[in-house]
Coordinates of C-alpha atoms and ligand atoms in Angstrom, one line a residue:
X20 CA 40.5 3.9 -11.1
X21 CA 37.2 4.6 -9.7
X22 CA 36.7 1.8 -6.4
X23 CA 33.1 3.0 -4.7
X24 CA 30.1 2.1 -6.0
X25 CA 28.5 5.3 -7.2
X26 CA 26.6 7.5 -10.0
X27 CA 29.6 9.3 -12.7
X28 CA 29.8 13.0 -12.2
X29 CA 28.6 14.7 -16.0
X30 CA 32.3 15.1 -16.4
X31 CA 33.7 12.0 -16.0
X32 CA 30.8 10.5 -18.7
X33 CA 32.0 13.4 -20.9
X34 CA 35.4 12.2 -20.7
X35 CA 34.5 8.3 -21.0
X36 CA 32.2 9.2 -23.8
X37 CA 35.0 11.3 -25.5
X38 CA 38.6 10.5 -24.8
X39 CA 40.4 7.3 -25.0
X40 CA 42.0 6.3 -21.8
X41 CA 45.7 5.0 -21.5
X42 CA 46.8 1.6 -21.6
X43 CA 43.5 0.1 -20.6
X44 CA 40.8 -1.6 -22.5
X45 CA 38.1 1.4 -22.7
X46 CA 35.3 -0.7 -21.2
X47 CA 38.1 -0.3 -17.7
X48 CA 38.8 3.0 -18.1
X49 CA 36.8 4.6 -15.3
X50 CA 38.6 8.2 -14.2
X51 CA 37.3 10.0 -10.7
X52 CA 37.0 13.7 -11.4
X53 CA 39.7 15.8 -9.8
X54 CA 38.3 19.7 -9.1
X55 CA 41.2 21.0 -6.5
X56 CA 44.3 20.0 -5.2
X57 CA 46.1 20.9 -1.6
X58 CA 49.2 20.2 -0.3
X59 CA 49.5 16.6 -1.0
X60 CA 45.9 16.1 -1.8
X61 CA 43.8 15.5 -4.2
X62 CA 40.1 17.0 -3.6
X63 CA 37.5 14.8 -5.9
X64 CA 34.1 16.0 -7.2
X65 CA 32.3 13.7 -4.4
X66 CA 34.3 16.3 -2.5
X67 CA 36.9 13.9 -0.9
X68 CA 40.5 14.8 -0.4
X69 CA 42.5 11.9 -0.9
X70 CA 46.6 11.9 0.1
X71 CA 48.6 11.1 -2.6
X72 CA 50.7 8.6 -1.5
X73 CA 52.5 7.7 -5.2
X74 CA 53.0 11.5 -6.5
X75 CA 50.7 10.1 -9.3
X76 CA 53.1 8.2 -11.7
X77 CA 56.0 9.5 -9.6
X78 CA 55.8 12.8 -10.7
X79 CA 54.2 15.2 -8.7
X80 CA 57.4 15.6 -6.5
X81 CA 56.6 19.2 -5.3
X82 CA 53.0 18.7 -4.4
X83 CA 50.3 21.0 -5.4
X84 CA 51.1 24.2 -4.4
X85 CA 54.6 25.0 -5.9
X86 CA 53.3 28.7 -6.6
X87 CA 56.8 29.7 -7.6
X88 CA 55.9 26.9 -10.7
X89 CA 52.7 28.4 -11.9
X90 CA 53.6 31.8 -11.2
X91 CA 56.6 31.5 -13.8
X92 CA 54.4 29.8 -15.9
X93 CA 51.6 32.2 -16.5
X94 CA 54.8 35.0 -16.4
X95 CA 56.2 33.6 -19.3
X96 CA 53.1 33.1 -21.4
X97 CA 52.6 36.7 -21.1
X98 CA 56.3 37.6 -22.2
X99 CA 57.7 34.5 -24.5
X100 CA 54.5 32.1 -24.7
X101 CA 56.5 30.1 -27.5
X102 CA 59.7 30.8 -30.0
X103 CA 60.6 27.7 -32.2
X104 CA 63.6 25.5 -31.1
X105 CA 66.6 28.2 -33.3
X106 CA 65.5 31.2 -31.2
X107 CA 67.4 31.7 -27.4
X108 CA 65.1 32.5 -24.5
X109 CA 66.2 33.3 -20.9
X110 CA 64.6 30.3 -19.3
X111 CA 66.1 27.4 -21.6
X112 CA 69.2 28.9 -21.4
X113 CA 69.3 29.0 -17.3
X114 CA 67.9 25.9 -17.6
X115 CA 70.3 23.6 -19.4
X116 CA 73.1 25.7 -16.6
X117 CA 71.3 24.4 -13.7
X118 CA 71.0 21.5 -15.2
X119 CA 74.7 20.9 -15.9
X120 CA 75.2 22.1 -12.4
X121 CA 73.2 19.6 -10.4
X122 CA 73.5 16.8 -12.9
X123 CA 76.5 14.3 -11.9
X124 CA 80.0 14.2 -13.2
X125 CA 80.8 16.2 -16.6
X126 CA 77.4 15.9 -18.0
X127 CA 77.2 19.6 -20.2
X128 CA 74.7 19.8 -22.4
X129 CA 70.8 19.4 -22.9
X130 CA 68.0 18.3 -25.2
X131 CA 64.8 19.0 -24.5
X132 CA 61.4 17.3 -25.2
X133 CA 58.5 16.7 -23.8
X134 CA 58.1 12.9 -22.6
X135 CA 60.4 10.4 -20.8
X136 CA 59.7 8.7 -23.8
X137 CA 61.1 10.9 -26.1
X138 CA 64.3 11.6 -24.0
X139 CA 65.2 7.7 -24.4
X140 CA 64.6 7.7 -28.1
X141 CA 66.7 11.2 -28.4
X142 CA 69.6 9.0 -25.9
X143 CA 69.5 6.2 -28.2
X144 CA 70.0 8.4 -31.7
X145 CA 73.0 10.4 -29.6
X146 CA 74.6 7.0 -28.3
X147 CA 74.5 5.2 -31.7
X148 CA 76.0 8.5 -33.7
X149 CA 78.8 8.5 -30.7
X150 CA 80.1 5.5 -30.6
X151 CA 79.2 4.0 -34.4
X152 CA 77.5 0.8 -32.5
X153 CA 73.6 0.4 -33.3
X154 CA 72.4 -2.1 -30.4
X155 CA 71.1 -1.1 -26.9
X156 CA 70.8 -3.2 -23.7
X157 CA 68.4 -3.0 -21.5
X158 CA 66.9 -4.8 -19.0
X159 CA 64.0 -7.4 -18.2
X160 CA 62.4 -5.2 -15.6
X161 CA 62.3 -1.4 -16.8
X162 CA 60.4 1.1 -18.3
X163 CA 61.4 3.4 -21.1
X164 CA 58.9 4.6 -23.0
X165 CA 55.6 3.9 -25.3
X166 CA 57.1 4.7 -28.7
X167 CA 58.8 2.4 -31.0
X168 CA 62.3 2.2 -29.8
X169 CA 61.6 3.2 -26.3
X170 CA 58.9 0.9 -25.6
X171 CA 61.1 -2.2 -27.8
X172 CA 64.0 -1.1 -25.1
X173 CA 61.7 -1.8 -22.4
X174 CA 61.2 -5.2 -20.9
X175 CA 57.8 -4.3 -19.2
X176 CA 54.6 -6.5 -19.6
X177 CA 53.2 -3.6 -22.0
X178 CA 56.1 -4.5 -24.4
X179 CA 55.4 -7.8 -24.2
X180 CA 51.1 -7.5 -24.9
X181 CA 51.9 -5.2 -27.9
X182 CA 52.2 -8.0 -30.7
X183 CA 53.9 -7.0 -34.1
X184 CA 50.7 -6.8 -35.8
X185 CA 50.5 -3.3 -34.1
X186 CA 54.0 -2.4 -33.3
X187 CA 57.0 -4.3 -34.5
X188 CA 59.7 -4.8 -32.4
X189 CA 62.9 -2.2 -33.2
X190 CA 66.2 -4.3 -34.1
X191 CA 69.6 -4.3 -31.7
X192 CA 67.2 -4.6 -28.6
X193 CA 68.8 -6.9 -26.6
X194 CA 67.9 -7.5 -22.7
X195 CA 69.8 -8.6 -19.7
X196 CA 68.8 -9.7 -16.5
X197 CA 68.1 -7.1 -13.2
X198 CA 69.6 -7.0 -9.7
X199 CA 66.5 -8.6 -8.0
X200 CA 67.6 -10.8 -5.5
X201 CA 64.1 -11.4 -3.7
X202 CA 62.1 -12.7 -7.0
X203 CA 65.0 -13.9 -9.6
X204 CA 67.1 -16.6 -9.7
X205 CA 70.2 -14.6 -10.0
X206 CA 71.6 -12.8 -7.4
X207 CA 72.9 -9.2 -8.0
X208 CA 76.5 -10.1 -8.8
X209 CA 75.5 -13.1 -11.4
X210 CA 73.2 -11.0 -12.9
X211 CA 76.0 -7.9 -13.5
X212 CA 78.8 -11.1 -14.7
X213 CA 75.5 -12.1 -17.0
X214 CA 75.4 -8.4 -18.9
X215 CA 79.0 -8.7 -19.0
X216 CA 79.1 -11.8 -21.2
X217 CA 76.0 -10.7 -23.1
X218 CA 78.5 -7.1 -23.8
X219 CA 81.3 -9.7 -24.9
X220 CA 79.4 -12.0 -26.7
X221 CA 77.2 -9.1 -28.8
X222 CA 80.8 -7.9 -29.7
X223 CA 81.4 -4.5 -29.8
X224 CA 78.3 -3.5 -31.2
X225 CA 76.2 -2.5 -28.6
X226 CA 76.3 1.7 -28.4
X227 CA 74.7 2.0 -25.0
X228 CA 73.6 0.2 -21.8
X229 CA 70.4 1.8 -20.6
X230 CA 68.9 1.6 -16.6
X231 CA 66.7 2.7 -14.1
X232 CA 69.5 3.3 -11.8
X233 CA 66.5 2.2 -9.3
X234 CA 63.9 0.2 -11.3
X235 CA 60.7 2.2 -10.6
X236 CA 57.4 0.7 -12.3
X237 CA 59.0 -2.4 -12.8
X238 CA 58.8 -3.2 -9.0
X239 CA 60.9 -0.3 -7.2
X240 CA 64.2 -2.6 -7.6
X241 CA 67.5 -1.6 -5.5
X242 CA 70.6 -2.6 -6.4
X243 CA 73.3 -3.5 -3.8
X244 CA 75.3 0.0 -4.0
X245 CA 78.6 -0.9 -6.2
X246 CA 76.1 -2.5 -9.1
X247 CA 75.9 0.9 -10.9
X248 CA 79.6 2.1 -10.7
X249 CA 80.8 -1.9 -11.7
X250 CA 77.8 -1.5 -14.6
X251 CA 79.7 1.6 -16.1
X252 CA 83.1 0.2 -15.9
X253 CA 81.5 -3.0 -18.0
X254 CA 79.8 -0.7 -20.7
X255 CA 82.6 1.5 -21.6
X256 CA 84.9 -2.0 -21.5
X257 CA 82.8 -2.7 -24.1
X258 CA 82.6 0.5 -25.9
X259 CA 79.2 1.3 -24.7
X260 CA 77.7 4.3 -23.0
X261 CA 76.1 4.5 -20.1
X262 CA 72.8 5.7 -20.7
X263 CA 71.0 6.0 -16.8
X264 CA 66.9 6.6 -17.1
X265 CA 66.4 8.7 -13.9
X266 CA 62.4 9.7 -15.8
X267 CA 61.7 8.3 -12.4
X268 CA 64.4 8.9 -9.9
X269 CA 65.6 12.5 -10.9
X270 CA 64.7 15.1 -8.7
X271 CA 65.3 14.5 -5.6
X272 CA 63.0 11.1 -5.0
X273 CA 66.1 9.3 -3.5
X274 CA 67.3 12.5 -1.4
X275 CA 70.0 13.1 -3.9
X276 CA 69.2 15.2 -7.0
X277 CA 69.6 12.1 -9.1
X278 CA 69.9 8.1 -8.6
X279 CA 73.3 8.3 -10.3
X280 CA 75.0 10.6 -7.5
X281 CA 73.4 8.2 -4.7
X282 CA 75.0 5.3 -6.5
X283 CA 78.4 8.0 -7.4
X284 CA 78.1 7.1 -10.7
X285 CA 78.7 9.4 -13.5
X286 CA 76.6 8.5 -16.6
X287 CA 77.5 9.9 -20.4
X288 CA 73.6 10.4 -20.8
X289 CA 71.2 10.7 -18.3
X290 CA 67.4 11.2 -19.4
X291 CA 64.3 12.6 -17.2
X292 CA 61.0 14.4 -17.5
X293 CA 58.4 13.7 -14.4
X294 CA 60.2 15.8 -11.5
X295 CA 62.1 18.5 -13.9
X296 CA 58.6 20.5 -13.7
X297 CA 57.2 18.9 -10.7
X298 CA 54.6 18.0 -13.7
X299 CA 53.7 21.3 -13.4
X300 CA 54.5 21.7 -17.2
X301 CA 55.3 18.8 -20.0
X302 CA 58.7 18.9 -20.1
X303 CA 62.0 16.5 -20.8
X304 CA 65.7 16.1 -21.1
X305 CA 68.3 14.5 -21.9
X306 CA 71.9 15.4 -20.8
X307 CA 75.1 14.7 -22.2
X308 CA 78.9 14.5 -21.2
X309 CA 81.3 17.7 -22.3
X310 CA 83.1 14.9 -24.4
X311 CA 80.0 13.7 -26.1
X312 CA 78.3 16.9 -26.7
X313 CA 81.5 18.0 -28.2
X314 CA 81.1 15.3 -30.8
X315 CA 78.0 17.0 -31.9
X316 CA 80.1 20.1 -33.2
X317 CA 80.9 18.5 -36.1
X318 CA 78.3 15.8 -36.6
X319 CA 74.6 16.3 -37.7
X320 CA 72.5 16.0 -34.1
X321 CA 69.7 14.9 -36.5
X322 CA 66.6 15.3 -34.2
X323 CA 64.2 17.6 -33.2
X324 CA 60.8 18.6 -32.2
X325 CA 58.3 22.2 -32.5
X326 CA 57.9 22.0 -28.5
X327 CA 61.7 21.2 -27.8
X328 CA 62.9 24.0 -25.4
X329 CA 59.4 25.4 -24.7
X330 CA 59.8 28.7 -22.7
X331 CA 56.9 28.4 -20.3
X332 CA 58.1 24.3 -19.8
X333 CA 61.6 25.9 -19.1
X334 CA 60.4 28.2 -17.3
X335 CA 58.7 25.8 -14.8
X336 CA 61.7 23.8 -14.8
X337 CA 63.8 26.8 -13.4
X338 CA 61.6 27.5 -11.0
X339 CA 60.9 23.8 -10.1
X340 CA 64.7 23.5 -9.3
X341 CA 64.8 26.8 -7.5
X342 CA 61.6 25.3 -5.8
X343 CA 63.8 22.2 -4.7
X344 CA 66.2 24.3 -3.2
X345 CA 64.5 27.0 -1.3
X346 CA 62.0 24.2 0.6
X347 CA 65.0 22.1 0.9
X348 CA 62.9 19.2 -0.5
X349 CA 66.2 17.0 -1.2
X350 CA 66.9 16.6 2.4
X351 CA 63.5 16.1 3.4
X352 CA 63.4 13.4 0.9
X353 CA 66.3 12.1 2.7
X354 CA 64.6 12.5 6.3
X355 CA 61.0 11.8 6.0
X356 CA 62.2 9.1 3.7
X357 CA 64.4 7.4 6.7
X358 CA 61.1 7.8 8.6
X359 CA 58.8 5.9 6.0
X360 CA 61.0 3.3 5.4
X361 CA 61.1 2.6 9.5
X362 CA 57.3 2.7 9.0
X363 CA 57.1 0.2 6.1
X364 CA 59.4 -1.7 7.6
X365 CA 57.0 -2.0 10.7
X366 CA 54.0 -2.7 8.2
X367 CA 56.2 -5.7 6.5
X368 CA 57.0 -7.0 9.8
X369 CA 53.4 -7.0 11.0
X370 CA 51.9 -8.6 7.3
X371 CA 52.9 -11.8 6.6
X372 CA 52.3 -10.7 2.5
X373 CA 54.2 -8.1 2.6
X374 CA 57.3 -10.0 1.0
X375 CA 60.0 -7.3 1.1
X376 CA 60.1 -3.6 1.4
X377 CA 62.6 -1.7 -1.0
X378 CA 64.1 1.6 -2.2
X379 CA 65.7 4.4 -0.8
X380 CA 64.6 8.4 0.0
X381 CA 61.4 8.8 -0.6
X382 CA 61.1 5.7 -3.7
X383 CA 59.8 3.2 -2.0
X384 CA 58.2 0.0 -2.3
X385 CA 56.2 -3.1 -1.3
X386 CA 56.6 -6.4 -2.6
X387 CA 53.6 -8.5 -1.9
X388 CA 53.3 -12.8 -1.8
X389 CA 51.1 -15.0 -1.3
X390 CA 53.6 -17.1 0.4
X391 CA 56.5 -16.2 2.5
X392 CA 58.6 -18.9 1.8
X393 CA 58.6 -19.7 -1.7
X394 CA 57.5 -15.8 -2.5
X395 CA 54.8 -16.6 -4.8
X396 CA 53.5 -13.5 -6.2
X397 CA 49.5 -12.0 -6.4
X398 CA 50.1 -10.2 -9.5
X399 CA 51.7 -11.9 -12.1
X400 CA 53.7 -9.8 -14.7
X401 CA 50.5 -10.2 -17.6
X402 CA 48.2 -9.4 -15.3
X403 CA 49.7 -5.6 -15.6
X404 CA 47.7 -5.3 -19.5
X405 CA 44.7 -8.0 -18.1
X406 CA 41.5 -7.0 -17.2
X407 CA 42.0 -9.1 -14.3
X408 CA 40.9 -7.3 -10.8
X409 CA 44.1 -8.6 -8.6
X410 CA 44.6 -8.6 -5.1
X411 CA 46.4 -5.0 -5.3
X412 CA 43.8 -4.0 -6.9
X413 CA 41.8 -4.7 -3.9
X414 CA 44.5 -3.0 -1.8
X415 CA 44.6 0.1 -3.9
X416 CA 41.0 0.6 -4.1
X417 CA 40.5 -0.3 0.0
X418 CA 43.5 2.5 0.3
X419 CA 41.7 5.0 -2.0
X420 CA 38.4 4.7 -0.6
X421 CA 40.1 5.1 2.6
X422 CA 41.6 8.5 1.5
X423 CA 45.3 7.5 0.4
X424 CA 46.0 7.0 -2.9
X425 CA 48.8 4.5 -4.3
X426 CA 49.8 2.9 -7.5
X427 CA 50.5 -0.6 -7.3
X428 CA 52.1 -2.4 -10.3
X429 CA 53.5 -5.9 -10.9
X430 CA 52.9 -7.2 -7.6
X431 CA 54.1 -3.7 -5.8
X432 CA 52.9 -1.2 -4.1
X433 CA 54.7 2.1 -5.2
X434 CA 55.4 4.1 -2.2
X435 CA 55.9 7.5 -3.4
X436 CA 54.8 10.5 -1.8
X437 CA 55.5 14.2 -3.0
X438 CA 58.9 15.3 -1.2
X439 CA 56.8 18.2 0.5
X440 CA 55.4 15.2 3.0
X441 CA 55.2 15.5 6.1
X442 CA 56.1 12.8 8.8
X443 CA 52.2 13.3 10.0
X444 CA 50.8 12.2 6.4
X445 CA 53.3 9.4 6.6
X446 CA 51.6 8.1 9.5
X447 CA 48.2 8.9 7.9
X448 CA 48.6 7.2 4.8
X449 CA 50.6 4.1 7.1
X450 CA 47.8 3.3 8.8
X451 CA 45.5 3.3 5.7
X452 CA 47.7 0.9 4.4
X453 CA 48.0 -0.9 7.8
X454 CA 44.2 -1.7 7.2
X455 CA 44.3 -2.1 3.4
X456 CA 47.1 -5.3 3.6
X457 CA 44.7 -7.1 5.6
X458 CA 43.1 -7.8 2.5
X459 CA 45.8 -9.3 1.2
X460 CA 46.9 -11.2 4.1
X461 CA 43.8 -12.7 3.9
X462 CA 44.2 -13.2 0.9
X463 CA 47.5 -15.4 1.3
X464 CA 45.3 -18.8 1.8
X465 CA 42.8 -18.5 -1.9
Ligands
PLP15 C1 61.9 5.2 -15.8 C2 60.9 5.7 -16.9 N1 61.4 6.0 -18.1 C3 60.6 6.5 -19.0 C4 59.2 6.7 -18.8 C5 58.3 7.3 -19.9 O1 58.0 8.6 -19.5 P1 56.7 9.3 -20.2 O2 55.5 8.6 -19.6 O3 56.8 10.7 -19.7 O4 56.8 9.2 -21.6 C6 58.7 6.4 -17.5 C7 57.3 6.6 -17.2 O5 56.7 6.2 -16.2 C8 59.6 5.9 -16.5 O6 59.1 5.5 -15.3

């Protein structure tokens, strides 16, 4: 993470001497020290405020000063700090209401945990008990988690570098192919007839068909707008549910509350985390139809967890949503994020790498090549788990030392600023990036 050359502060060799770092070999792991946040800003021990162009891992959505969020949080660790999963408190119960209120469609009732991880794993136990089918499909290009089932569900490089000498793949994962018309030889529609034939051809035994209704980490992929509604129809054709990940697009990142209204789908489970809190707390769910959580009367919902329900998570997620509301953030997803996308689309015009801009609201995304005709890519989908220093590497670390901070992953840069952003940090953090690209246009001839 750390790009300038320079002397550790005693707290980040503390932490390098003393924690493990995530998904990195340890010798990489290199953390700047964060002391304050502002806004959209980060402030850094060397005493730099950086703009946080990504939300972190598209999850900060309400920025860093949602004092509504950590004012219900230290309120309810002074009341109801912690009650174990069978006991009711105030805030999970207004929070599963709101949540079947702004949720799409029928969707009722809620789980709660405390990962996006664990709210896929929780969908995939509900889905198979529903519909008596064992297999999930997926797709190539997602995201779903780091635990067994979730990460075996996903089709990310990380799944792929994990080798079954440390985790064996879980059975009935199978994986279909993504609408991703700039970098796969399928276009949207074959790749939609493709899961269909996979659905026929598994027979009747898949129990749910699990997307990023907008791929996020997997390249900030956006399907043309019936692919989701035609995707639903196919699944319950087949007896499947449709299980939509919105870990990434909930909460208002696409100007819509969730992906699945954008795209006026209604899934039978939807699972998020990131957004719920703003990441002011740990906290996620997953939400099911009336008609499947009615199932559960009579059937064992054999799952659980000590922090599921946590008050003082629940009770940032309350006043998260209320937070949402009262700043109208959801809109101004929708308008700054017309705004940036006019921007990036300037920036993509005026850098020949810049392959293709995506994504809608305020998820956005860069696709960057080496070539504009054949669309070869910098970043090749290993390089994600090498030790490799790519070419958005260089563009991130140009960016950061710049003062804009964005997370790039398998050859994209992950446009994703809190939904508190203004139209003046757009054009900030625009022009950062207008000078970072020239490293990879240069780039384009190696
Ligand atoms: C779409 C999606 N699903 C699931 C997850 C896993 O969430 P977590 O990291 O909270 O376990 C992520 C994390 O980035 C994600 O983007």
């Amino acid at each position: 993470m750390a790009s300038k050359e320079r002397e550790r502060t005693s707290v980040e060799q503390l932490d390098r001497e003393y924690t493990l770092g995530t998904w990195t070999r340890q010798r990489d792991f290199d953390p700047t020290e964060v002391v304050d946040t502002e806004g959209a800003r980060l402030i850094t021990a060397d005493g730099d405020s950086i703009l946080d162009f990504s939300s972190q891992y598209v999850c900060t959505n309400l920025g860093y000063d949602a004092d509504r969020v950590s004012e219900a949080i230290a309120e309810q660790s002074q009341t109801v700090p912690y009650v174990n999963p069978g006991w009711s408190t105030e805030p999970r119960a207004r929070l599963s209401e709101k949540l079947a209120e702004i949720t799409p469609g029928s969707i009722q009732k809620t789980f709660y945990s405390t990962s996006g991880t664990e709210a896929n794993e929780v969908a995939f136990k509900i889905a198979r008990a529903y519909t008596g089918n064992h297999k999930i499909l997926s797709r190539y290009r997602s995201y779903h988690g780091a635990t067994a089932a979730s990460l075996s569900a996903s089709g990310d490089p990380r799944r792929v570098a994990q080798g079954p000498e440390i985790q064996p793949e879980v059975p009935g994962m199978v994986k279909g192919p993504d609408p991703y018309a700039y970098g796969s030889s399928l276009d949207p529609d074959e790749s939609l007839a493709y899961i269909d034939e996979m659905l026929r051809l598994e027979g009747g035994t898949v129990a749910g068909v699990l997307v990023e209704p907008l791929v996020g980490s997997n390249g900030v992929l956006t399907p043309p707008d019936d692919y989701l509604p035609r995707l639903r129809e196919i699944a319950h054709d087949h007896g499947a549910l449709l299980i939509c990940d919105e870990v990434m697009t909930g909460f208002g990142r696409t100007g819509e509350w969730f992906a699945s209204t954008l795209y006026e789908t209604e899934p039978d489970i939807i699972t998020m985390a990131k957004g719920l809190t703003g990441s002011y707390q740990p906290l996620a769910a997953t939400s099911v139809t009336a008609e499947v959580a009615e199932y559960f009367e009579d059937t064992l919902l054999n799952h659980g967890h000590t922090f599921a329900g946590h008050p003082t998570a629940c009770a940032a997620g309350v006043a998260a949503i209320e937070t949402y509301e009262a700043e109208n953030l959801i809109e101004n997803a929708r308008e700054v994020g017309e705004y940036l996308r006019a921007e990036l689309e300037a920036l993509a015009d005026r850098h020949p790498s810049v392959g293709e801009r995506r994504g809608v609201g305020l998820h956005q995304g860069l696709e960057l090549t080496r070539d504009e005709e054949t669309r070869v890519p910098f970043e090749k989908r290993a390089d994600k788990v090498s030790s490799r220093t790519t070419v958005l590497d260089e563009v991130g670390a140009h960016a950061k030392d710049n003062g804009v901070y964005v997370y790039t992953s398998v050859n994209t840069i992950v446009v994703t600023p809190p939904l508190t952003i203004s139209t003046a940090e757009v054009d900030e953090a625009v022009s950062v990036l207008d000078d970072a690209l020239e490293i990879s246009d240069a780039a384009m001839d190696d």
